[in-house]
Short mmCIF file of C-alpha atoms in Angstrom, two decimals:
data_model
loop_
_atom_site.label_atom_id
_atom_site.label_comp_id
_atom_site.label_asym_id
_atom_site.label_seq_id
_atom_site.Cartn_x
_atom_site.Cartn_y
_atom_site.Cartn_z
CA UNK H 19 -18.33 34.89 -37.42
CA UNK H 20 -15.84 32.68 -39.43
CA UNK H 21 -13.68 32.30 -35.63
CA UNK H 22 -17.22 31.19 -34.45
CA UNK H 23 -17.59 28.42 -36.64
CA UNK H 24 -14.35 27.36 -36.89
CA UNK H 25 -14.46 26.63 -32.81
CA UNK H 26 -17.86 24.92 -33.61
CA UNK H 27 -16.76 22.59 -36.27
CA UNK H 28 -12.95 22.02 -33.94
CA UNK H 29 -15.07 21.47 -30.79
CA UNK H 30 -17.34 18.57 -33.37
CA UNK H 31 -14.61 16.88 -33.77
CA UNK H 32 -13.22 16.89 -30.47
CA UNK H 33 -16.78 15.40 -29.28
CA UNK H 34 -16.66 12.96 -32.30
CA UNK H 35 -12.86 11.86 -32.14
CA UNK H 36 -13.37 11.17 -27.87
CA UNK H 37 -15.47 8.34 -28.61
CA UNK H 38 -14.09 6.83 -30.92
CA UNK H 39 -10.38 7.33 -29.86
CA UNK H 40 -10.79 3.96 -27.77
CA UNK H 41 -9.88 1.25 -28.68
CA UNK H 42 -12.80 -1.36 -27.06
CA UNK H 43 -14.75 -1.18 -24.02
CA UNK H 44 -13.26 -2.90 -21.06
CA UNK H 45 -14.76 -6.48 -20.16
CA UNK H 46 -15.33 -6.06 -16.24
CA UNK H 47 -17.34 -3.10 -16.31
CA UNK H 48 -16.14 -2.06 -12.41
CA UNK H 49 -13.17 -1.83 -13.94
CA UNK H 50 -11.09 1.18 -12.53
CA UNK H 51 -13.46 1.66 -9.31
CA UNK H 52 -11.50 1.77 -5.76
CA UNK H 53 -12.93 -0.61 -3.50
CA UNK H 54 -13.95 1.47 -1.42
CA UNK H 55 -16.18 2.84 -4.48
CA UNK H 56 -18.18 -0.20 -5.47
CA UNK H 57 -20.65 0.16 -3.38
CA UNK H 58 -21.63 3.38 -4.92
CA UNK H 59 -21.96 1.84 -8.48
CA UNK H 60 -23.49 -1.46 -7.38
CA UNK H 61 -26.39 -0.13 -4.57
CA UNK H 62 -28.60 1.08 -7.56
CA UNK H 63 -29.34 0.88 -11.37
CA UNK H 64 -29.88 4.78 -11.78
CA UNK H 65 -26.49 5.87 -10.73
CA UNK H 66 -25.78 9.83 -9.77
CA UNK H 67 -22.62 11.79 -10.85
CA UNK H 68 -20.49 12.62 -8.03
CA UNK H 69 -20.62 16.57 -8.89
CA UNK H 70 -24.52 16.02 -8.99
CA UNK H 71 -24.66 17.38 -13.00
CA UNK H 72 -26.69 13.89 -14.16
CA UNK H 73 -27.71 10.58 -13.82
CA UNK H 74 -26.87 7.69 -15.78
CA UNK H 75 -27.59 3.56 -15.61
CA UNK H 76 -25.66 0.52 -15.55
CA UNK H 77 -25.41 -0.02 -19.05
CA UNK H 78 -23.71 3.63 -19.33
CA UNK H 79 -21.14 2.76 -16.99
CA UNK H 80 -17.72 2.44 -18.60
CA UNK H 81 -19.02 2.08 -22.03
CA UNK H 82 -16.66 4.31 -23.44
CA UNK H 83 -18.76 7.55 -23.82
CA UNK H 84 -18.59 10.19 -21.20
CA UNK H 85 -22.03 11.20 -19.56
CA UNK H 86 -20.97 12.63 -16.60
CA UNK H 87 -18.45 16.16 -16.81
CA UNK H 88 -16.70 15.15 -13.46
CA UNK H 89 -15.75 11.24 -15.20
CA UNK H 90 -18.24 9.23 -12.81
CA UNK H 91 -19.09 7.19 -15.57
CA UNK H 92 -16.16 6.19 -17.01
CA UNK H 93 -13.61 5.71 -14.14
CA UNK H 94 -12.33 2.68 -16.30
CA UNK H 95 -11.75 4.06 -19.97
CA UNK H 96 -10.42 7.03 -21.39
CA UNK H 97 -13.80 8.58 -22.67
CA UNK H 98 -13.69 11.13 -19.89
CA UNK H 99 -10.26 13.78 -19.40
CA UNK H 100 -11.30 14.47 -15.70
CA UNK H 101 -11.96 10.89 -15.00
CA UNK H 102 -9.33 8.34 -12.62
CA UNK H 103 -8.14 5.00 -13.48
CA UNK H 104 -7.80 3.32 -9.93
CA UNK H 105 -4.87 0.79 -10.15
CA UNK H 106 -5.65 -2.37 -7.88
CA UNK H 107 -1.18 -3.84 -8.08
CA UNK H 108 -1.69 -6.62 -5.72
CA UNK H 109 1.36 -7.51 -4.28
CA UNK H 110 1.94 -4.04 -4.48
CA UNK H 111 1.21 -0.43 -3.49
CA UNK H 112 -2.50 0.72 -5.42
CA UNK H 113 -2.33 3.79 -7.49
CA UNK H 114 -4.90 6.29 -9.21
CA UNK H 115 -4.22 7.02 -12.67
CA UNK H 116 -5.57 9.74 -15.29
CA UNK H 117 -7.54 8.27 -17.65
CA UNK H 118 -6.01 9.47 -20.40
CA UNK H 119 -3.40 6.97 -20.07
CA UNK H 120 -5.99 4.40 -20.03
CA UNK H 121 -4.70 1.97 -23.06
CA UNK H 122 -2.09 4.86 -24.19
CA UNK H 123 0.34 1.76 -25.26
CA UNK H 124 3.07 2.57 -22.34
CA UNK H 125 2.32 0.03 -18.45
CA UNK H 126 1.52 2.26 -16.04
CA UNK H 127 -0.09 -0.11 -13.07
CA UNK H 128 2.78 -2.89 -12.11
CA UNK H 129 -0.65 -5.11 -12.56
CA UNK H 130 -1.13 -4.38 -16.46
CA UNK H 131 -5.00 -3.63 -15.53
CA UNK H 132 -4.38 0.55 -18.00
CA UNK H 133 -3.73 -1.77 -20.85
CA UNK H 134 -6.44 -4.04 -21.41
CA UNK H 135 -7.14 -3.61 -24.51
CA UNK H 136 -3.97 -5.99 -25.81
CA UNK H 137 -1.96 -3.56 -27.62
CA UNK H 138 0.62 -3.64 -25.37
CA UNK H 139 1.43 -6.42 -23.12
CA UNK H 140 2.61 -5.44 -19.55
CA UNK H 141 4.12 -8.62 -17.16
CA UNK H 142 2.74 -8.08 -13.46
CA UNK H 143 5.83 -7.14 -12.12
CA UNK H 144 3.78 -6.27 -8.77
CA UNK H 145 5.42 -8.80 -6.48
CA UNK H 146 8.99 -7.95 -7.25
CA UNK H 147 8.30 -4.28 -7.26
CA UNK H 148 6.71 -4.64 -3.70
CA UNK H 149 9.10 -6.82 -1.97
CA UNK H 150 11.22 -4.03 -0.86
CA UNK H 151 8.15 -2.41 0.39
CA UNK H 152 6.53 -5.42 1.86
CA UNK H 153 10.33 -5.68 3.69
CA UNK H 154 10.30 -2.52 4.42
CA UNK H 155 6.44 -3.02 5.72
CA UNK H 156 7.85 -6.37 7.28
CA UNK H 157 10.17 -4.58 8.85
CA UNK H 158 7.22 -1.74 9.94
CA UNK H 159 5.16 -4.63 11.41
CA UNK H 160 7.57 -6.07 13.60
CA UNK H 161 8.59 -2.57 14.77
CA UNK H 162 4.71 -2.11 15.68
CA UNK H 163 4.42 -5.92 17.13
CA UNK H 164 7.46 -5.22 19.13
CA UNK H 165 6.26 -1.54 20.23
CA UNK H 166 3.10 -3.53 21.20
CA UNK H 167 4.40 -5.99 23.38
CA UNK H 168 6.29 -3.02 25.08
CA UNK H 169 3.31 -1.10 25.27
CA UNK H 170 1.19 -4.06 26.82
CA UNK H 171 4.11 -5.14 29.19
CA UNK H 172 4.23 -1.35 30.30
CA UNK H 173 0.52 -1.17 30.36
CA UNK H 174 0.96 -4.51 33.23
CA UNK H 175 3.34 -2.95 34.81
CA UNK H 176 1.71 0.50 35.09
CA UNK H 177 -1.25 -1.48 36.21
CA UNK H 178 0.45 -3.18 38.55
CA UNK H 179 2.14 0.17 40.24
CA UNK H 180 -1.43 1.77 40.12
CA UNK H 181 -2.04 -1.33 42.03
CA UNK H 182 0.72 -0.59 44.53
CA UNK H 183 0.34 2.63 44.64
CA UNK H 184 -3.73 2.43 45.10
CA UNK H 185 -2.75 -0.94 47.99
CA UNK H 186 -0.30 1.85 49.57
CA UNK H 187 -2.41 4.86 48.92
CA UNK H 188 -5.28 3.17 51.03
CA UNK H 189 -2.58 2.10 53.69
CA UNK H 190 -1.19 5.31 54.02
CA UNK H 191 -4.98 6.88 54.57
CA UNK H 192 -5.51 4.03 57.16
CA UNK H 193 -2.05 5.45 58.95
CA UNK H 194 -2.85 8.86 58.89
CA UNK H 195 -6.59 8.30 60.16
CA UNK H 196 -4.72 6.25 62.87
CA UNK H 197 -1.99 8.89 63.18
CA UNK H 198 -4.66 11.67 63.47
CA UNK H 199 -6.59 9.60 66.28
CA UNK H 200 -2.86 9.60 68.27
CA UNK H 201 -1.84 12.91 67.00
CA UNK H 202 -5.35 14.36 68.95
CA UNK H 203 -4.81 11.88 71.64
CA UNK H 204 -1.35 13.30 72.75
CA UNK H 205 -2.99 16.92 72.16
CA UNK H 206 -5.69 16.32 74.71
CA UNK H 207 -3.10 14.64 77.26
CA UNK H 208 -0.57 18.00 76.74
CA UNK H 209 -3.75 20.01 77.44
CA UNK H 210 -4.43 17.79 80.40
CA UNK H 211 -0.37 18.09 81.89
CA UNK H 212 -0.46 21.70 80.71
CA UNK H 213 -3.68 22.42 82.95
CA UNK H 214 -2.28 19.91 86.06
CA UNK H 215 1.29 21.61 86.10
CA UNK H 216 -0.25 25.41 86.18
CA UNK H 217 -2.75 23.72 88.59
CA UNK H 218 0.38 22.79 90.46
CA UNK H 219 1.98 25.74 90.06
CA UNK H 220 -0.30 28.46 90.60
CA UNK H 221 -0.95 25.88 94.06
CA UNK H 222 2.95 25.81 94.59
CA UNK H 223 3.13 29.89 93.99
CA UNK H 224 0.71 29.58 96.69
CA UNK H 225 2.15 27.25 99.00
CA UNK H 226 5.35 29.63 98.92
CA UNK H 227 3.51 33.06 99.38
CA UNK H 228 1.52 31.61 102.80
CA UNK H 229 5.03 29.44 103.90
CA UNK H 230 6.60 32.97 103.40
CA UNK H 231 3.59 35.35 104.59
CA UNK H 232 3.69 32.91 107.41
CA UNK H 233 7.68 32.77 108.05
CA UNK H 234 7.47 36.50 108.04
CA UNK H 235 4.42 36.61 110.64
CA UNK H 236 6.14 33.91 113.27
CA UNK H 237 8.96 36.27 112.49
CA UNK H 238 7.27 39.32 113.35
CA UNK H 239 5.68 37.45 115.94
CA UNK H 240 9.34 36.41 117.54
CA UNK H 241 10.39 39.88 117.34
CA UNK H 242 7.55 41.38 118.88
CA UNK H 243 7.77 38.27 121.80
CA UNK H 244 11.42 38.80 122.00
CA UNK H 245 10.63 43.00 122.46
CA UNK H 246 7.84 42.06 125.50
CA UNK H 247 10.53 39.09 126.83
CA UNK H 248 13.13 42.11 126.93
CA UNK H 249 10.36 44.51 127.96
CA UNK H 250 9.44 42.39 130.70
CA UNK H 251 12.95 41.23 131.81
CA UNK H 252 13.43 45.11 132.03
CA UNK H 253 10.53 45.93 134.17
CA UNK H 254 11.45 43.13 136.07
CA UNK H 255 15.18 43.84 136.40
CA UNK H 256 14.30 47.63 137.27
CA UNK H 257 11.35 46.25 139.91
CA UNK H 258 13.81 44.31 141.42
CA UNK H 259 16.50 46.64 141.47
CA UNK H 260 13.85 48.69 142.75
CA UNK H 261 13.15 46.42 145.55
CA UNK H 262 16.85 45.97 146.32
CA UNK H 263 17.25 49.42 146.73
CA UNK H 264 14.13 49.71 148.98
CA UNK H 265 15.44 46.73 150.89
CA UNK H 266 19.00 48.48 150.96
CA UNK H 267 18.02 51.73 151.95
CA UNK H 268 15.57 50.51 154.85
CA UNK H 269 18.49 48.09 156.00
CA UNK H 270 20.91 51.05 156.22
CA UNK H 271 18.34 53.42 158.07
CA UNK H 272 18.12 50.94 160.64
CA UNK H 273 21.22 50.07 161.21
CA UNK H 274 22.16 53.66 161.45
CA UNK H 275 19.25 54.08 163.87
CA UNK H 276 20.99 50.87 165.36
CA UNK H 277 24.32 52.68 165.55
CA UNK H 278 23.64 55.89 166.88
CA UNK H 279 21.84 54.67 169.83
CA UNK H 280 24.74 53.04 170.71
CA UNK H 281 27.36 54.38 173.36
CA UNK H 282 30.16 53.52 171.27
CA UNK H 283 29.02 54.89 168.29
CA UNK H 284 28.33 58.18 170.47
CA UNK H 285 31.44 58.02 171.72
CA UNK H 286 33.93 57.54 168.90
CA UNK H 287 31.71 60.36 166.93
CA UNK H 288 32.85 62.91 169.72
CA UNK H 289 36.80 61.72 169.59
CA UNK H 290 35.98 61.53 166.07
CA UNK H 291 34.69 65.36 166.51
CA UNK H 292 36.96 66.69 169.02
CA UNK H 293 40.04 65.19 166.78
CA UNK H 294 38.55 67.39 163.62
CA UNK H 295 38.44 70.33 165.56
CA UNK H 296 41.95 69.74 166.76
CA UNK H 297 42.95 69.72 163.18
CA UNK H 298 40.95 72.76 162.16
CA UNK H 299 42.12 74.84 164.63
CA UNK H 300 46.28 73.76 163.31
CA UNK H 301 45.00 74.15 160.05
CA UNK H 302 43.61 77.67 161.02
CA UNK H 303 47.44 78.55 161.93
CA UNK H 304 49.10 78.28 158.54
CA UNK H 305 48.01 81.08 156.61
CA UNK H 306 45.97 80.69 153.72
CA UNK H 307 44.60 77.28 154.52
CA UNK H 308 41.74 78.71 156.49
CA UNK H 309 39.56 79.07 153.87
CA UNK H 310 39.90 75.78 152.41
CA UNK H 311 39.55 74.05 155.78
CA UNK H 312 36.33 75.95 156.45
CA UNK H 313 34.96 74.63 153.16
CA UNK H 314 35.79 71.65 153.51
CA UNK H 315 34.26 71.07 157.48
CA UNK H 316 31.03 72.52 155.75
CA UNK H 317 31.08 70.16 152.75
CA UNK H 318 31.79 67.11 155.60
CA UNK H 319 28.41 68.44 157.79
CA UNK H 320 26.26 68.47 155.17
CA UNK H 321 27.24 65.15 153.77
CA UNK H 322 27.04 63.93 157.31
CA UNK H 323 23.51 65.70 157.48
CA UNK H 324 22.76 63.90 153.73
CA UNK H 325 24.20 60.44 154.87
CA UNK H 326 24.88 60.44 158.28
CA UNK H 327 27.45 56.93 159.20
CA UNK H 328 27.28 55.44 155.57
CA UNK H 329 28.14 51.74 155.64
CA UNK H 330 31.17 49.92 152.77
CA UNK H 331 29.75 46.99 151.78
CA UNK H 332 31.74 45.06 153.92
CA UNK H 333 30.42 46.33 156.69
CA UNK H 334 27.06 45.80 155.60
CA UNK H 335 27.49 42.26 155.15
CA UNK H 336 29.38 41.76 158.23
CA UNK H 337 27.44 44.31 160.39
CA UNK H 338 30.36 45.78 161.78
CA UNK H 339 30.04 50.16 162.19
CA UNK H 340 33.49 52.07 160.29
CA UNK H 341 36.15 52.82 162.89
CA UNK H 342 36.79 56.02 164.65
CA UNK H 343 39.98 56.12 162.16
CA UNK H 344 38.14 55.58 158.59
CA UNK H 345 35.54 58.69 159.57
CA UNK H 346 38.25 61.09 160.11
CA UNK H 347 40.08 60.20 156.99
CA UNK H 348 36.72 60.81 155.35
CA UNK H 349 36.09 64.26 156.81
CA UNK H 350 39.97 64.82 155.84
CA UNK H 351 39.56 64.02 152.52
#
């Protein structure tokens, strides 16, 4: 119970000493407020806290007292411990402060906006502290500037190549559409050779199988000729030699007709006779030529029977009968 009120009467003076700790209320009352927040604090005269807890007015804001649990209210004095001091430092980088250093006697902002209540004097030392940055930014800027020139000289010149490449693209199409129109042109003209040289081919093939069907006909055709040519010179040859020996043979019958009717021929034949029998009868005399002889006289008569006064040639062409002499050797022999 005593712990109780002990927090009660510590937590009394906490609210009591807050207010009061300040030192005076700030004379711009959008003091502290970003930029970027004034439009919040100006757009009405019933202003909302951020976290949605309450509602307070102009009049409440930055008057020192805390109304708001999230520091809405007081973004410019040190009334509130979750509020922000926003720290404008021209010249210089901005900056959000707690606002319990809010007039705490020690320059936080290079502007000297935490310390406006005069106890302690801070220069604006915002300019000096931000030249290195605003070098350094300097610096940035060109860096960008130059990247941007670069980026809108290579933006040209990729426009440019699209350009190109678009003017060649389109070229390129027009080529191979022309290309295309050859390309089938040339395919239709192989078909057409391709079709005219088997054409002419197949014709040739042709050609050569009748040339050769033919060659080989007017050669069987030769052969046969040539085999009737032969076959006829034959039968002719053998008719003739037919008739020749006709002729011949009737020639020699009548001249053998011829010659024995004639007294010479008779008489020769009987010296011719009478001159063999001479000889026979000698030949009869030596022994063992009897036999022969006799064969041989029988051989003679029937050859003489066969072809009785056979004519040489010779005597044939000159007409002329053999002599008396010639027969004998004949029946000799």
């Amino acid at each position: 119970m005593e712990l109780r009120l002990q927090i009660f009467l510590i937590s009394l003076l906490l609210v009591l000493f807050v207010p009061f700790s300040s030192s005076s209320k700030p004379k711009d009352p959008f003091l502290g407020i970003a930029p970027q927040d004034e439009k919040y604090f100006k757009s009405s005269d019933v202003i909302k806290c951020k976290d949605g807890s309450a509602n307070f007015n102009k009049d409440q804001l930055n008057d020192d007292f805390c109304d708001c649990p999230d520091g809405t209210d007081e973004p410019g004095t040190s009334a509130c411990p979750r509020g922000k001091f926003y720290c404008r430092n021209a010249g210089h980088s901005p900056l959000y402060l707690f606002s319990s250093r809010v007039n705490d006697g020690i320059c936080d902002c290079c502007d000297g906006s935490d310390e406006y209540d005069g106890k302690a004097k801070c220069p604006n030392t915002c300019w000096e502290a931000g030249k290195v940055a605003r070098d350094k930014l300097k610096k940035k800027i060109a860096t960008y500037q130059e990247g941007v020139k670069v980026r809108k000289q290579a933006i040209e010149q990729a426009h440019l190549a699209l350009e190109k490449d678009a003017a060649e693209l389109s070229k390129l199409k027009k080529e191979e559409s022309i290309l295309k129109g050859v390309v089938k042109q040339l395919k239709d003209h192989k078909e057409q050779i391709d079709k005219a040289e088997e054409k002419e081919r197949l014709q040739k093939e042709k050609e050569e199988k009748e040339k050769k069907e033919a060659e080989e006909k007017e050669k069987a055709n030769e052969k046969n000729n040539k085999a009737d040519e032969e076959d006829t010179e034959l039968e002719n040859e053998a008719e003739k030699q037919s008739h020749i020996e006709d002729d011949s043979a009737a020639s020699n019958h009548e001249k053998i007709e011829v010659q024995e009717d004639s007294p010479v021929y008779q008489d020769e034949a009987e010296e011719t006779l009478a001159d063999t029998l001479d000889n026979f009868v000698e030949a009869t005399d030596t022994p063992g030529s009897e036999g022969s002889l006799l064969n041989k006289a029988e051989e003679n008569a029937k050859e003489s029977e066969r072809e009785p006064a056979v004519e040489s040639e010779t005597d044939l062409k000159t007409g002329e009968p053999e002599s008396s002499e010639e027969v004998i050797n004949k029946v000799s022999a």
